PDB file of C-alpha atoms in Angstrom:
ATOM      1  CA  UNK A   5      -0.115   0.070   0.142  1.00 48.00           C
ATOM      2  CA  UNK A   6       1.291   3.409  -0.982  1.00 50.00           C
ATOM      3  CA  UNK A   7       0.946   6.747   0.538  1.00 54.00           C
ATOM      4  CA  UNK A   8      -1.848   7.404  -2.036  1.00 58.00           C
ATOM      5  CA  UNK A   9      -4.047   4.302  -1.117  1.00 59.00           C
ATOM      6  CA  UNK A  10      -4.509   5.517   2.750  1.00 63.00           C
ATOM      7  CA  UNK A  11      -7.182   6.594   3.606  1.00 67.00           C
ATOM      8  CA  UNK A  12      -8.435  10.126   5.144  1.00 76.00           C
ATOM      9  CA  UNK A  13      -7.394   9.846   8.725  1.00 74.00           C
ATOM     10  CA  UNK A  14      -4.066   9.126   7.674  1.00 73.00           C
ATOM     11  CA  UNK A  15      -3.621  11.759   5.348  1.00 79.00           C
ATOM     12  CA  UNK A  16      -5.103  14.422   8.240  1.00 83.00           C
ATOM     13  CA  UNK A  17      -2.778  12.984  11.062  1.00 81.00           C
ATOM     14  CA  UNK A  18       0.059  13.668   8.661  1.00 85.00           C
ATOM     15  CA  UNK A  19      -1.158  17.174   7.654  1.00 88.00           C
ATOM     16  CA  UNK A  20      -1.839  18.116  11.401  1.00 87.00           C
ATOM     17  CA  UNK A  21       1.371  17.123  12.449  1.00 89.00           C
ATOM     18  CA  UNK A  22       3.244  19.027   9.675  1.00 90.00           C
ATOM     19  CA  UNK A  23       0.860  22.035  10.409  1.00 91.00           C
ATOM     20  CA  UNK A  24       1.702  21.764  14.235  1.00 91.00           C
ATOM     21  CA  UNK A  25       5.312  21.494  13.941  1.00 92.00           C
ATOM     22  CA  UNK A  26       5.421  24.584  11.396  1.00 94.00           C
ATOM     23  CA  UNK A  27       3.924  26.674  14.369  1.00 93.00           C
ATOM     24  CA  UNK A  28       6.331  25.346  16.808  1.00 91.00           C
ATOM     25  CA  UNK A  29       9.184  26.344  14.757  1.00 93.00           C
ATOM     26  CA  UNK A  30       8.075  29.533  14.775  1.00 94.00           C
ATOM     27  CA  UNK A  31       7.593  29.746  18.293  1.00 92.00           C
ATOM     28  CA  UNK A  32      10.768  28.265  18.679  1.00 90.00           C
ATOM     29  CA  UNK A  33      12.745  30.788  16.899  1.00 91.00           C
ATOM     30  CA  UNK A  34      10.931  33.835  18.120  1.00 92.00           C
ATOM     31  CA  UNK A  35      12.079  32.378  21.963  1.00 89.00           C
ATOM     32  CA  UNK A  36      15.746  31.687  20.827  1.00 90.00           C
ATOM     33  CA  UNK A  37      15.513  35.114  18.858  1.00 91.00           C
ATOM     34  CA  UNK A  38      14.320  37.074  22.332  1.00 85.00           C
ATOM     35  CA  UNK A  39      16.878  35.052  24.603  1.00 83.00           C
ATOM     36  CA  UNK A  40      19.807  35.573  21.988  1.00 86.00           C
ATOM     37  CA  UNK A  41      18.760  39.382  22.370  1.00 83.00           C
ATOM     38  CA  UNK A  42      18.595  39.616  25.644  1.00 76.00           C
ATOM     39  CA  UNK A  43      22.064  37.999  26.317  1.00 75.00           C
ATOM     40  CA  UNK A  44      23.862  39.944  23.625  1.00 77.00           C
ATOM     41  CA  UNK A  45      22.444  43.371  24.452  1.00 68.00           C
ATOM     42  CA  UNK A  46      25.217  45.608  25.187  1.00 55.00           C
ATOM     43  CA  UNK A  47      23.012  47.724  27.894  1.00 52.00           C
ATOM     44  CA  UNK A  48      22.921  45.245  30.223  1.00 49.00           C
ATOM     45  CA  UNK A  49      19.651  45.785  31.504  1.00 50.00           C
ATOM     46  CA  UNK A  50      18.013  42.849  30.729  1.00 50.00           C
ATOM     47  CA  UNK A  51      20.592  40.816  32.255  1.00 53.00           C
ATOM     48  CA  UNK A  52      19.652  42.656  35.228  1.00 54.00           C
ATOM     49  CA  UNK A  53      16.210  42.167  35.157  1.00 54.00           C
ATOM     50  CA  UNK A  54      15.915  38.595  33.865  1.00 53.00           C
ATOM     51  CA  UNK A  55      19.307  37.241  35.405  1.00 55.00           C
ATOM     52  CA  UNK A  56      19.294  34.922  38.431  1.00 52.00           C
ATOM     53  CA  UNK A  57      21.906  33.146  39.871  1.00 51.00           C
ATOM     54  CA  UNK A  58      20.375  29.966  39.349  1.00 48.00           C
ATOM     55  CA  UNK A  59      17.445  30.899  37.064  1.00 55.00           C
ATOM     56  CA  UNK A  60      19.143  32.870  33.853  1.00 67.00           C
ATOM     57  CA  UNK A  61      16.111  33.600  31.802  1.00 72.00           C
ATOM     58  CA  UNK A  62      18.335  34.525  28.529  1.00 76.00           C
ATOM     59  CA  UNK A  63      19.873  31.211  28.441  1.00 80.00           C
ATOM     60  CA  UNK A  64      17.049  29.226  29.421  1.00 79.00           C
ATOM     61  CA  UNK A  65      15.318  31.058  26.486  1.00 82.00           C
ATOM     62  CA  UNK A  66      17.988  30.393  24.300  1.00 87.00           C
ATOM     63  CA  UNK A  67      17.838  26.358  25.110  1.00 87.00           C
ATOM     64  CA  UNK A  68      14.218  26.179  25.071  1.00 87.00           C
ATOM     65  CA  UNK A  69      13.950  27.808  21.448  1.00 89.00           C
ATOM     66  CA  UNK A  70      17.000  25.697  20.224  1.00 91.00           C
ATOM     67  CA  UNK A  71      15.251  22.501  21.659  1.00 90.00           C
ATOM     68  CA  UNK A  72      11.707  23.754  20.036  1.00 90.00           C
ATOM     69  CA  UNK A  73      13.149  24.261  16.933  1.00 92.00           C
ATOM     70  CA  UNK A  74      14.828  20.962  17.133  1.00 92.00           C
ATOM     71  CA  UNK A  75      11.545  19.038  18.143  1.00 91.00           C
ATOM     72  CA  UNK A  76       9.690  21.072  15.377  1.00 91.00           C
ATOM     73  CA  UNK A  77      12.184  19.983  12.385  1.00 93.00           C
ATOM     74  CA  UNK A  78      12.179  16.342  13.352  1.00 92.00           C
ATOM     75  CA  UNK A  79       8.709  16.507  13.460  1.00 90.00           C
ATOM     76  CA  UNK A  80       7.730  18.356  10.663  1.00 92.00           C
ATOM     77  CA  UNK A  81      10.716  16.582   8.280  1.00 92.00           C
ATOM     78  CA  UNK A  82       9.627  13.071   9.976  1.00 89.00           C
ATOM     79  CA  UNK A  83       6.168  13.664   8.889  1.00 88.00           C
ATOM     80  CA  UNK A  84       6.895  15.180   5.513  1.00 87.00           C
ATOM     81  CA  UNK A  85       9.350  12.755   4.120  1.00 87.00           C
ATOM     82  CA  UNK A  86       8.032   9.646   6.258  1.00 84.00           C
ATOM     83  CA  UNK A  87      11.353   9.108   8.363  1.00 86.00           C
ATOM     84  CA  UNK A  88      10.592   6.585  11.096  1.00 87.00           C
ATOM     85  CA  UNK A  89      13.760   7.639  12.788  1.00 89.00           C
ATOM     86  CA  UNK A  90      12.977  11.488  12.982  1.00 90.00           C
ATOM     87  CA  UNK A  91       9.629  10.110  13.612  1.00 88.00           C
ATOM     88  CA  UNK A  92      10.772   7.945  16.990  1.00 89.00           C
ATOM     89  CA  UNK A  93      12.935  11.107  18.154  1.00 91.00           C
ATOM     90  CA  UNK A  94       9.878  13.439  17.593  1.00 91.00           C
ATOM     91  CA  UNK A  95       7.548  11.124  19.867  1.00 90.00           C
ATOM     92  CA  UNK A  96      10.707  10.715  22.557  1.00 90.00           C
ATOM     93  CA  UNK A  97      10.958  14.980  22.320  1.00 89.00           C
ATOM     94  CA  UNK A  98       6.997  14.886  23.108  1.00 88.00           C
ATOM     95  CA  UNK A  99       6.829  12.383  26.054  1.00 89.00           C
ATOM     96  CA  UNK A 100      10.040  14.047  27.626  1.00 89.00           C
ATOM     97  CA  UNK A 101       8.403  17.631  27.265  1.00 87.00           C
ATOM     98  CA  UNK A 102       5.479  16.138  28.970  1.00 86.00           C
ATOM     99  CA  UNK A 103       7.323  14.934  31.993  1.00 88.00           C
ATOM    100  CA  UNK A 104       9.065  18.195  32.055  1.00 84.00           C
ATOM    101  CA  UNK A 105       6.135  20.075  32.516  1.00 81.00           C
ATOM    102  CA  UNK A 106       4.745  17.750  35.360  1.00 85.00           C
ATOM    103  CA  UNK A 107       8.114  18.447  37.348  1.00 86.00           C
ATOM    104  CA  UNK A 108       7.752  22.002  36.687  1.00 79.00           C
ATOM    105  CA  UNK A 109       4.337  22.241  37.809  1.00 79.00           C
ATOM    106  CA  UNK A 110       5.350  20.637  40.958  1.00 84.00           C
ATOM    107  CA  UNK A 111       8.176  22.497  41.406  1.00 80.00           C
ATOM    108  CA  UNK A 112       6.255  25.881  41.129  1.00 74.00           C
ATOM    109  CA  UNK A 113       3.762  24.915  43.447  1.00 77.00           C
ATOM    110  CA  UNK A 114       6.363  23.311  45.819  1.00 81.00           C
ATOM    111  CA  UNK A 115       8.589  26.620  45.619  1.00 79.00           C
ATOM    112  CA  UNK A 116       6.007  29.270  45.623  1.00 78.00           C
ATOM    113  CA  UNK A 117       7.033  31.167  48.647  1.00 81.00           C
ATOM    114  CA  UNK A 118      10.742  31.242  47.108  1.00 82.00           C
ATOM    115  CA  UNK A 119       9.811  32.367  43.554  1.00 76.00           C
ATOM    116  CA  UNK A 120       7.102  34.688  45.482  1.00 82.00           C
ATOM    117  CA  UNK A 121      10.441  36.084  47.454  1.00 85.00           C
ATOM    118  CA  UNK A 122      12.539  36.939  44.614  1.00 80.00           C
ATOM    119  CA  UNK A 123       9.800  38.665  42.276  1.00 81.00           C
ATOM    120  CA  UNK A 124       9.306  40.624  45.667  1.00 87.00           C
ATOM    121  CA  UNK A 125      13.094  41.907  46.523  1.00 86.00           C
ATOM    122  CA  UNK A 126      13.688  42.086  42.297  1.00 83.00           C
ATOM    123  CA  UNK A 127      10.871  44.529  42.477  1.00 86.00           C
ATOM    124  CA  UNK A 128      12.085  46.769  45.393  1.00 89.00           C
ATOM    125  CA  UNK A 129      15.507  46.980  43.585  1.00 86.00           C
ATOM    126  CA  UNK A 130      13.246  48.573  40.434  1.00 86.00           C
ATOM    127  CA  UNK A 131      11.885  51.221  42.476  1.00 89.00           C
ATOM    128  CA  UNK A 132      15.541  51.887  43.688  1.00 88.00           C
ATOM    129  CA  UNK A 133      16.395  51.807  40.419  1.00 86.00           C
ATOM    130  CA  UNK A 134      13.452  53.835  38.967  1.00 88.00           C
ATOM    131  CA  UNK A 135      14.319  57.429  37.152  1.00 81.00           C
ATOM    132  CA  UNK A 136      18.382  56.783  37.993  1.00 80.00           C
ATOM    133  CA  UNK A 137      19.669  57.293  34.723  1.00 77.00           C
ATOM    134  CA  UNK A 138      22.662  55.068  35.540  1.00 75.00           C
ATOM    135  CA  UNK A 139      20.916  51.986  36.866  1.00 73.00           C
ATOM    136  CA  UNK A 140      17.924  52.758  34.209  1.00 69.00           C
ATOM    137  CA  UNK A 141      18.958  52.369  30.893  1.00 67.00           C
ATOM    138  CA  UNK A 142      16.568  53.993  27.884  1.00 69.00           C
ATOM    139  CA  UNK A 143      14.258  54.470  30.825  1.00 76.00           C
ATOM    140  CA  UNK A 144      12.697  50.706  30.701  1.00 78.00           C
ATOM    141  CA  UNK A 145      12.408  50.282  34.265  1.00 82.00           C
ATOM    142  CA  UNK A 146      10.535  53.479  34.465  1.00 85.00           C
ATOM    143  CA  UNK A 147       8.055  52.553  32.178  1.00 85.00           C
ATOM    144  CA  UNK A 148       7.620  48.982  32.852  1.00 84.00           C
ATOM    145  CA  UNK A 149       6.898  49.822  36.438  1.00 88.00           C
ATOM    146  CA  UNK A 150       4.617  52.538  35.214  1.00 88.00           C
ATOM    147  CA  UNK A 151       2.749  50.479  33.086  1.00 88.00           C
ATOM    148  CA  UNK A 152       2.291  47.767  36.113  1.00 89.00           C
ATOM    149  CA  UNK A 153       0.970  50.227  38.412  1.00 90.00           C
ATOM    150  CA  UNK A 154      -1.534  51.729  35.917  1.00 89.00           C
ATOM    151  CA  UNK A 155      -2.799  48.456  34.746  1.00 89.00           C
ATOM    152  CA  UNK A 156      -2.970  46.730  37.989  1.00 91.00           C
ATOM    153  CA  UNK A 157      -4.334  49.964  39.545  1.00 90.00           C
ATOM    154  CA  UNK A 158      -1.700  49.802  42.275  1.00 91.00           C
ATOM    155  CA  UNK A 159       1.332  51.476  44.144  1.00 91.00           C
ATOM    156  CA  UNK A 160       4.597  49.651  45.319  1.00 90.00           C
ATOM    157  CA  UNK A 161       4.840  46.494  46.081  1.00 91.00           C
ATOM    158  CA  UNK A 162       3.078  46.555  49.568  1.00 91.00           C
ATOM    159  CA  UNK A 163       1.841  50.139  49.283  1.00 89.00           C
ATOM    160  CA  UNK A 164       2.892  53.507  48.382  1.00 88.00           C
ATOM    161  CA  UNK A 165       5.077  53.947  51.593  1.00 87.00           C
ATOM    162  CA  UNK A 166       7.624  51.853  49.503  1.00 89.00           C
ATOM    163  CA  UNK A 167       8.593  54.421  47.309  1.00 88.00           C
ATOM    164  CA  UNK A 168       9.927  57.134  49.767  1.00 85.00           C
ATOM    165  CA  UNK A 169      11.237  53.961  51.366  1.00 87.00           C
ATOM    166  CA  UNK A 170      13.242  52.017  48.617  1.00 88.00           C
ATOM    167  CA  UNK A 171      13.664  55.442  46.412  1.00 87.00           C
ATOM    168  CA  UNK A 172      15.788  58.565  47.911  1.00 81.00           C
ATOM    169  CA  UNK A 173      14.223  60.926  45.145  1.00 81.00           C
ATOM    170  CA  UNK A 174      10.625  60.061  46.971  1.00 79.00           C
ATOM    171  CA  UNK A 175      11.893  60.874  50.352  1.00 74.00           C
ATOM    172  CA  UNK A 176       9.978  63.696  52.229  1.00 61.00           C
ATOM    173  CA  UNK A 177      12.912  65.127  53.380  1.00 59.00           C
ATOM    174  CA  UNK A 178      14.432  65.468  49.971  1.00 52.00           C
ATOM    175  CA  UNK A 179      11.206  65.852  47.821  1.00 50.00           C
ATOM    176  CA  UNK A 180       7.910  66.991  49.995  1.00 54.00           C
ATOM    177  CA  UNK A 181       6.327  67.880  46.941  1.00 55.00           C
ATOM    178  CA  UNK A 182       6.239  64.629  45.294  1.00 60.00           C
ATOM    179  CA  UNK A 183       6.316  61.458  47.235  1.00 73.00           C
ATOM    180  CA  UNK A 184       5.203  58.641  44.602  1.00 83.00           C
ATOM    181  CA  UNK A 185       5.226  58.614  40.683  1.00 85.00           C
ATOM    182  CA  UNK A 186       2.431  59.668  38.648  1.00 83.00           C
ATOM    183  CA  UNK A 187       1.486  56.215  37.382  1.00 86.00           C
ATOM    184  CA  UNK A 188       0.190  55.689  41.251  1.00 85.00           C
ATOM    185  CA  UNK A 189      -2.184  57.964  40.853  1.00 86.00           C
ATOM    186  CA  UNK A 190      -6.417  56.918  39.989  1.00 84.00           C
ATOM    187  CA  UNK A 191      -5.969  59.368  37.194  1.00 79.00           C
ATOM    188  CA  UNK A 192      -2.291  59.488  35.809  1.00 67.00           C
ATOM    189  CA  UNK A 193      -3.236  62.558  33.541  1.00 69.00           C
ATOM    190  CA  UNK A 194      -4.109  64.597  36.540  1.00 70.00           C
ATOM    191  CA  UNK A 195      -1.496  67.327  36.635  1.00 64.00           C
ATOM    192  CA  UNK A 196       0.489  66.945  40.026  1.00 65.00           C
ATOM    193  CA  UNK A 197      -1.325  64.121  41.024  1.00 74.00           C
ATOM    194  CA  UNK A 198       1.942  62.669  42.934  1.00 63.00           C
ATOM    195  CA  UNK A 199       2.540  65.982  44.398  1.00 64.00           C
ATOM    196  CA  UNK A 200       0.945  65.490  47.667  1.00 57.00           C
ATOM    197  CA  UNK A 201       3.535  66.337  50.900  1.00 57.00           C
ATOM    198  CA  UNK A 202       2.217  63.070  52.481  1.00 64.00           C
ATOM    199  CA  UNK A 203       1.142  59.773  51.305  1.00 69.00           C
ATOM    200  CA  UNK A 204      -1.770  59.637  53.795  1.00 69.00           C
ATOM    201  CA  UNK A 205      -3.343  62.826  53.026  1.00 70.00           C
ATOM    202  CA  UNK A 206      -3.116  61.866  49.252  1.00 75.00           C
ATOM    203  CA  UNK A 207      -6.699  60.524  48.121  1.00 80.00           C
ATOM    204  CA  UNK A 208      -5.996  60.726  44.829  1.00 83.00           C
ATOM    205  CA  UNK A 209      -3.452  57.573  44.500  1.00 85.00           C
ATOM    206  CA  UNK A 210      -3.937  53.990  44.690  1.00 88.00           C
ATOM    207  CA  UNK A 211      -3.326  52.704  48.240  1.00 89.00           C
ATOM    208  CA  UNK A 212      -3.202  49.072  47.385  1.00 91.00           C
ATOM    209  CA  UNK A 213       0.186  47.476  46.483  1.00 91.00           C
ATOM    210  CA  UNK A 214       0.776  45.628  43.261  1.00 91.00           C
ATOM    211  CA  UNK A 215       1.847  42.210  45.061  1.00 90.00           C
ATOM    212  CA  UNK A 216      -1.616  41.820  46.391  1.00 90.00           C
ATOM    213  CA  UNK A 217      -3.104  43.343  43.037  1.00 90.00           C
ATOM    214  CA  UNK A 218      -1.248  40.900  40.893  1.00 87.00           C
ATOM    215  CA  UNK A 219      -2.134  38.129  43.352  1.00 87.00           C
ATOM    216  CA  UNK A 220      -5.966  38.647  43.207  1.00 88.00           C
ATOM    217  CA  UNK A 221      -5.517  39.470  39.214  1.00 87.00           C
ATOM    218  CA  UNK A 222      -4.074  35.442  38.738  1.00 83.00           C
ATOM    219  CA  UNK A 223      -6.540  34.062  41.367  1.00 84.00           C
ATOM    220  CA  UNK A 224      -9.310  35.825  39.251  1.00 88.00           C
ATOM    221  CA  UNK A 225      -8.210  34.522  36.447  1.00 87.00           C
ATOM    222  CA  UNK A 226      -7.582  30.467  37.450  1.00 83.00           C
ATOM    223  CA  UNK A 227     -10.301  29.343  35.454  1.00 86.00           C
ATOM    224  CA  UNK A 228      -8.861  30.801  32.105  1.00 88.00           C
ATOM    225  CA  UNK A 229      -5.272  29.580  33.320  1.00 82.00           C
ATOM    226  CA  UNK A 230      -6.913  25.820  33.852  1.00 84.00           C
ATOM    227  CA  UNK A 231      -8.648  26.267  30.492  1.00 89.00           C
ATOM    228  CA  UNK A 232      -5.484  26.973  28.740  1.00 87.00           C
ATOM    229  CA  UNK A 233      -3.251  24.404  30.313  1.00 84.00           C
ATOM    230  CA  UNK A 234      -6.048  22.090  29.308  1.00 86.00           C
ATOM    231  CA  UNK A 235      -5.794  22.708  25.884  1.00 88.00           C
ATOM    232  CA  UNK A 236      -2.251  22.631  25.727  1.00 86.00           C
ATOM    233  CA  UNK A 237      -2.531  19.171  27.533  1.00 85.00           C
ATOM    234  CA  UNK A 238      -5.253  18.291  24.931  1.00 89.00           C
ATOM    235  CA  UNK A 239      -3.095  18.887  21.867  1.00 87.00           C
ATOM    236  CA  UNK A 240      -0.081  17.323  23.169  1.00 87.00           C
ATOM    237  CA  UNK A 241      -2.112  13.926  23.685  1.00 88.00           C
ATOM    238  CA  UNK A 242      -3.813  14.780  20.431  1.00 88.00           C
ATOM    239  CA  UNK A 243      -0.307  15.137  18.678  1.00 88.00           C
ATOM    240  CA  UNK A 244       1.287  11.826  20.198  1.00 88.00           C
ATOM    241  CA  UNK A 245      -1.768   9.734  18.940  1.00 87.00           C
ATOM    242  CA  UNK A 246      -1.323  11.727  15.548  1.00 87.00           C
ATOM    243  CA  UNK A 247       2.181  10.797  14.893  1.00 87.00           C
ATOM    244  CA  UNK A 248       2.051   7.191  17.020  1.00 86.00           C
ATOM    245  CA  UNK A 249      -0.929   6.534  13.696  1.00 84.00           C
ATOM    246  CA  UNK A 250       1.279   7.913  11.183  1.00 84.00           C
ATOM    247  CA  UNK A 251       4.410   5.589  12.666  1.00 84.00           C
ATOM    248  CA  UNK A 252       1.719   2.509  12.979  1.00 83.00           C
ATOM    249  CA  UNK A 253       0.909   3.242   9.253  1.00 81.00           C
ATOM    250  CA  UNK A 254       4.866   3.870   7.923  1.00 80.00           C
ATOM    251  CA  UNK A 255       5.584   0.433   9.695  1.00 79.00           C
ATOM    252  CA  UNK A 256       2.676  -1.748   8.215  1.00 74.00           C
ATOM    253  CA  UNK A 257       3.455  -0.518   4.919  1.00 72.00           C
ATOM    254  CA  UNK A 258       6.914  -1.383   5.382  1.00 69.00           C
ATOM    255  CA  UNK A 259       5.948  -4.703   6.340  1.00 68.00           C
ATOM    256  CA  UNK A 260       3.791  -5.073   3.386  1.00 63.00           C
ATOM    257  CA  UNK A 261       7.016  -4.016   0.894  1.00 60.00           C
ATOM    258  CA  UNK A 262       9.669  -6.296   2.724  1.00 54.00           C
TER     259      UNK A 262
END
């Protein structure tokens, strides 16, 4: 039996695998490019934000992107050219990826407090760097912090008092007229909103910290996270089934031809 004599299911399985792996190749290429950009960026800002002693995000992005490219190439050419070896390697990668996902999920739950502590400390550093031309190259930290505070309607990590506590520019002794950035304001377009002499007297700023606000956002969207996770798991299982079906078909054909 040749490829032209195959049923609709076999042809659909082959096409499905090829399309999925084109997407995987594109995603892998994008992640690899981002990782290389962060790692090779001359300003060093991205290293400051994304690097960690153990979990170095630029390096991890490079590794993950390269692996996704390899997986996508194996899957695409394995299905397109019907190479049994590549399909077996691809199936091995799929099983390995699913195992890694399980380990990561368990690890994230087990290390929740450590991850939260690291993110909190890093955000305090950003507050200290905010507006510092020597540390905040191209105002990227400033823009990032402003975007977080405006979108999550919050101020500081645990509250607006974090600004004078962690950034000298907002201490009442040096700048009594401006205790928080304007991005803490309920109406950021309001001129002089952050110029109250005391934070407690300023009713025009958000009093909730971004840590609580972001945790609430995640908790309120757990349903969507669960749905997306479920779709990803179903998709991975579907790919594994399709590859197994194509592999079985190719083996049967090789036995018949033999």
